[in-house]
Short mmCIF file of C-alpha atoms in Angstrom, two decimals:
data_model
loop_
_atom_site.label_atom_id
_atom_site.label_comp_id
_atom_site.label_asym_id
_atom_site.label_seq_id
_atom_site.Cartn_x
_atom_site.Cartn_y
_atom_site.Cartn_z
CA UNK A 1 6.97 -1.96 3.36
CA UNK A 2 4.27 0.62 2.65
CA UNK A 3 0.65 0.18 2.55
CA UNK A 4 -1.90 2.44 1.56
CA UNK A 5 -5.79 2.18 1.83
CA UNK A 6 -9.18 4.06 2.87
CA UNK A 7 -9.74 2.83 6.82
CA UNK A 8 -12.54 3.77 9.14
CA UNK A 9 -11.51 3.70 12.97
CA UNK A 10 -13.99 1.32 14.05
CA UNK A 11 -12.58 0.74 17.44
CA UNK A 12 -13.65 2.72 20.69
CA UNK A 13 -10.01 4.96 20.60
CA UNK A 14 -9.00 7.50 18.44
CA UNK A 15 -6.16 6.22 15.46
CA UNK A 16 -4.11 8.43 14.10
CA UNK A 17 -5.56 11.43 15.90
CA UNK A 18 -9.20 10.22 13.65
CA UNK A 19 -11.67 9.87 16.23
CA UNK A 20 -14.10 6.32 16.27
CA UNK A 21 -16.46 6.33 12.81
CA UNK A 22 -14.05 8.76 10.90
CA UNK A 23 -12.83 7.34 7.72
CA UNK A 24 -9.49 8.56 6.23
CA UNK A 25 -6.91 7.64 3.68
CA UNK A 26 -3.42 6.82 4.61
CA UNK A 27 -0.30 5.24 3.56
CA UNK A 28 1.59 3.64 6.61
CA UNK A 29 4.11 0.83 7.63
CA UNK A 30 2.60 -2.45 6.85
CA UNK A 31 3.35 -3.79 10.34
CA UNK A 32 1.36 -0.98 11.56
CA UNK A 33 -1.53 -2.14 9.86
CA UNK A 34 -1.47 -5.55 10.79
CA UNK A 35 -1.75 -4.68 14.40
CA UNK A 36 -4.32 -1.76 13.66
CA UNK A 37 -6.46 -4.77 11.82
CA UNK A 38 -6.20 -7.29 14.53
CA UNK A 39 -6.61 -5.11 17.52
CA UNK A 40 -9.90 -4.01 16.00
CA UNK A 41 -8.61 -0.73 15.49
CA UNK A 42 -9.63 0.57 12.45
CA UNK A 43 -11.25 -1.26 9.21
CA UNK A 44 -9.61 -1.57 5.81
CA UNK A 45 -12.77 -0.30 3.36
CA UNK A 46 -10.26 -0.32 0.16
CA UNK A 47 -6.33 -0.33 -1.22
CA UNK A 48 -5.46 2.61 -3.01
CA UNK A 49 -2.09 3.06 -4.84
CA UNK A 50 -0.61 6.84 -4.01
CA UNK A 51 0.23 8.33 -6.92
CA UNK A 52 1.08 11.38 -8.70
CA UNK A 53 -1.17 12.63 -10.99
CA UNK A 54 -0.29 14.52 -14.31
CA UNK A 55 0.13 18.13 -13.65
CA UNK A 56 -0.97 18.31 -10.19
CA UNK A 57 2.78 18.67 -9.26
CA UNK A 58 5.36 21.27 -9.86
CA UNK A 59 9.13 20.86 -9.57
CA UNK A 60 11.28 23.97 -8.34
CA UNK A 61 12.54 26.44 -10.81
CA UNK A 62 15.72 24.88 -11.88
CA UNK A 63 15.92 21.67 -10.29
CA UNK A 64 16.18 19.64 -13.23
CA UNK A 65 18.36 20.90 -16.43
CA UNK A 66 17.32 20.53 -20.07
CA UNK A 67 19.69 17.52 -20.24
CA UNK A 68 18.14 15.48 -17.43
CA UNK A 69 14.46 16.28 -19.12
CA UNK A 70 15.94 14.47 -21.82
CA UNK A 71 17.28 11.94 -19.88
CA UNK A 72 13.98 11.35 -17.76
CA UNK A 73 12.26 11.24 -21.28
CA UNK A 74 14.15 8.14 -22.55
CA UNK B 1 1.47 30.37 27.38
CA UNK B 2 2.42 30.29 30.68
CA UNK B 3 2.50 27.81 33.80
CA UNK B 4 0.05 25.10 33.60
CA UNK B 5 -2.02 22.74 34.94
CA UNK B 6 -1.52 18.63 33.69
CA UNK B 7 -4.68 17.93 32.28
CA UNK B 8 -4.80 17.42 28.52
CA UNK B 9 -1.87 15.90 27.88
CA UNK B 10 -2.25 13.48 24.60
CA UNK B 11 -0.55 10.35 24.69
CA UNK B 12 -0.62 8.08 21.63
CA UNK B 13 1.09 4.16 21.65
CA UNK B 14 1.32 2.52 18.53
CA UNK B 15 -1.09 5.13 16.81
CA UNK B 16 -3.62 4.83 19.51
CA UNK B 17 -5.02 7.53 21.72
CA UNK B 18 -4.20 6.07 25.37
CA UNK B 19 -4.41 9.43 27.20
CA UNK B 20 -7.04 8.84 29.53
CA UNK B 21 -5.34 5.75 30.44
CA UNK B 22 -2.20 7.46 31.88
CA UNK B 23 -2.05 9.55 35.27
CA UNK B 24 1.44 9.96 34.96
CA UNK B 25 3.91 10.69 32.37
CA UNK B 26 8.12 12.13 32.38
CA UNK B 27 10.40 11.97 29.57
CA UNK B 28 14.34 11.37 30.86
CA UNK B 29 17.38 12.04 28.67
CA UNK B 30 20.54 12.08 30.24
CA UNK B 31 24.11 12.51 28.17
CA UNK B 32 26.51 10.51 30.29
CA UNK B 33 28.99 12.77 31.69
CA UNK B 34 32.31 11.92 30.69
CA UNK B 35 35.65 12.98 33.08
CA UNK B 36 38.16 14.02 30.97
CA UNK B 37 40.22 15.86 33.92
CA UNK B 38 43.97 16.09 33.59
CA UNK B 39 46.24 17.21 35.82
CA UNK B 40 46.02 21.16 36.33
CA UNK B 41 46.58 24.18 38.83
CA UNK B 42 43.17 24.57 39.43
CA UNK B 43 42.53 21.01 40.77
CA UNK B 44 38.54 21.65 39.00
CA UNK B 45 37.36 18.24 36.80
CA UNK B 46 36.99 18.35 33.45
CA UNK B 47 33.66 16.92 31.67
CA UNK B 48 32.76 15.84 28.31
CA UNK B 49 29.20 14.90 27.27
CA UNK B 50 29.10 10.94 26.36
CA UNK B 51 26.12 8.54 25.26
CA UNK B 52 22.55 9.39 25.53
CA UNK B 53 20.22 7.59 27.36
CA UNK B 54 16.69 8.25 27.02
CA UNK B 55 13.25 7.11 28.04
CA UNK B 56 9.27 8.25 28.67
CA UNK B 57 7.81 6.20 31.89
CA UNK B 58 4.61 6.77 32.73
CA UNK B 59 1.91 5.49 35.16
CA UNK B 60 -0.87 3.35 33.35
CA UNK B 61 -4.61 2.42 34.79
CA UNK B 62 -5.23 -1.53 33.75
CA UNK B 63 -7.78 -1.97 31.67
CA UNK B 64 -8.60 -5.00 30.28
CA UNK B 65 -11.19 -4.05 27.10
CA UNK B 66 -11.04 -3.72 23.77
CA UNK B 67 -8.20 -1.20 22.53
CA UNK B 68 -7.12 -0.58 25.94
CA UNK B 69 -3.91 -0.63 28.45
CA UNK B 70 -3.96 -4.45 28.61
CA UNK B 71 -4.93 -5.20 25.05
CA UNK B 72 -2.60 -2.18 22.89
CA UNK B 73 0.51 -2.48 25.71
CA UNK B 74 0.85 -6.31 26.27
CA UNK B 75 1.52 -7.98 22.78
CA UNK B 76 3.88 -5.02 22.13
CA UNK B 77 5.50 -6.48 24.79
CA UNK B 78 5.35 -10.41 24.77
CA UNK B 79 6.11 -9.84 20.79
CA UNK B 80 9.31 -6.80 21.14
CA UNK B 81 7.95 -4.97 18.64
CA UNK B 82 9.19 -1.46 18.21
CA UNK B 83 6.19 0.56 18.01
CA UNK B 84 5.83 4.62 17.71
CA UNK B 85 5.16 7.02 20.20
CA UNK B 86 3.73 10.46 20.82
CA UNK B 87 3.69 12.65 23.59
CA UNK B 88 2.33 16.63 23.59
CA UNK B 89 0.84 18.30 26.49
CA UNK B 90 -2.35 19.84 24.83
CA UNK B 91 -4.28 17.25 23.46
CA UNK B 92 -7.21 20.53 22.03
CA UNK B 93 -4.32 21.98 20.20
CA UNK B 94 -1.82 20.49 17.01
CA UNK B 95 1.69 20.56 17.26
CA UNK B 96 3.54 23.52 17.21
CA UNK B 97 6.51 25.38 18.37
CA UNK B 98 3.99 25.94 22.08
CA UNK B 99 3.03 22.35 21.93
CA UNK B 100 5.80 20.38 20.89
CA UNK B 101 5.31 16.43 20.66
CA UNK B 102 7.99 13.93 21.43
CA UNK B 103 8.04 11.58 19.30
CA UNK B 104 10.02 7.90 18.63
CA UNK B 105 10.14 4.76 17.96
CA UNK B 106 9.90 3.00 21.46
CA UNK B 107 9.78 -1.01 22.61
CA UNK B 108 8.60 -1.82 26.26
CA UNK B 109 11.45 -3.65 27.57
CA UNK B 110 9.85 -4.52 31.03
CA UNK B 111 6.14 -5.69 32.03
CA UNK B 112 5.26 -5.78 35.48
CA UNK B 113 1.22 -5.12 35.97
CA UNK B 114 -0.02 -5.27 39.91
CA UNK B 115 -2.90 -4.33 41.85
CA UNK B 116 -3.60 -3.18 44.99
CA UNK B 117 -6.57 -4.10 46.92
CA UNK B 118 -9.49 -0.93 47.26
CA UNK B 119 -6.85 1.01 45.18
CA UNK B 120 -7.02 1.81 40.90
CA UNK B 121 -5.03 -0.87 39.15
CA UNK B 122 -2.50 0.95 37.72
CA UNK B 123 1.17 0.06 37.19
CA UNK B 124 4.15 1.50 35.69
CA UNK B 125 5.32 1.39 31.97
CA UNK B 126 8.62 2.58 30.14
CA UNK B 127 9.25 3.09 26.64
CA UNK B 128 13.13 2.90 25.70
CA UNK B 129 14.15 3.58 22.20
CA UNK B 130 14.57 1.75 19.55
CA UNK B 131 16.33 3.08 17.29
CA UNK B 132 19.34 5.23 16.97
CA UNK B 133 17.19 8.37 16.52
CA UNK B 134 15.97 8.20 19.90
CA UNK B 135 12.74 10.71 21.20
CA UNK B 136 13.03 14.19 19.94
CA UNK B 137 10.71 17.07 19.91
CA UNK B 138 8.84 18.00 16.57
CA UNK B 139 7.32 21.19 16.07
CA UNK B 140 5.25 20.24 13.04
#
């Protein structure tokens, strides 16, 4: 199961190659975070849900056909 | 890049920067060698490549504070969780095809922490895959 969330290393060690005070965004295994949380690693400052927004994506020229468009319509 | 000295290696357990805490560190991967020798005028064996075993051991200092040796390595340990792992040998530089990282998904099988007395308190860990991916070398 994924998680994802805005964390600040608070913990005297480097996370994730983010050195102690940095803040970063990340989606990672939830099992990961649980131990992250309870060593003291890093803080959880929010949840975020990933997501794609509306034209900030491209797919590659002719990976979908006119008929799955459709399809993908409904 | 050329010959070098060991000195920035970067060493990362369970997403935590432990380099400083190991002296030591050797990856092992070893394809069982396989005799598949039949009978011929030559009299030379015969060898196939079998399973791979694999493993990173290293040498760690104990060190009993917060997000250190003793608190990241031992409930991996006492609770077998399978854990990732990183190994590249310049810490100042990213990944790439010069600095390759090893990477996997690793469990420490075996605990066994000692000191010695007017020496460092360090002992020796191994990481054994978990997983049927094993350690392998990333470029990226």
């Amino acid at each position: 199961v994924k998680v994802a969330g805005i964390y600040e290393v608070v913990g005297r060690r480097t996370y994730r190659e983010h050195p102690p005070g940095a803040v970063f965004e990340a989606a990672m295994d939830a099992r990961h975070e649980a131990r992250a949380l309870a060593r003291g690693d890093i803080k959880k400052l929010a949840s975020t849900t990933p997501a794609l927004q509306p034209g900030s994506y491209t797919l590659p020229p002719g990976w979908t056909t006119k008929n799955e468009e459709v399809q993908n319509r409904g | 890049v050329g010959k070098r000295i060991a000195l920035k290696d970067y060493i990362e357990i369970d997403h935590i920067d432990l380099s400083d805490f190991f002296s030591q560190i050797g990856f092992s991967s070893e394809n069982e060698q396989v005799d598949v020798s039949g009978f011929n005028s030559t009299g030379v064996d015969e060898f196939l490549a079998g399973k791979n075993t694999a493993s990173v051991s290293g040498t760690v200092f104990g060190a009993y504070g917060a997000n250190e040796t003793w608190a990241v390595l031992w409930p991996l340990h006492r609770d077998r969780t399978v854990f990732p792992i990183k190994w590249r040998v310049d810490s100042s530089a990213g990944v790439s095809a010069t600095n390759p990282e090893l990477r996997g998904n690793a469990q420490i099988l075996s605990w066994s922490p000692g000191a010695t007395r007017g020496s460092p308190d360090s002992f020796p860990v191994t990481f054994t895959p978990a997983d049927s991916t094993g350690f392998y070398y990333s470029e990226t």
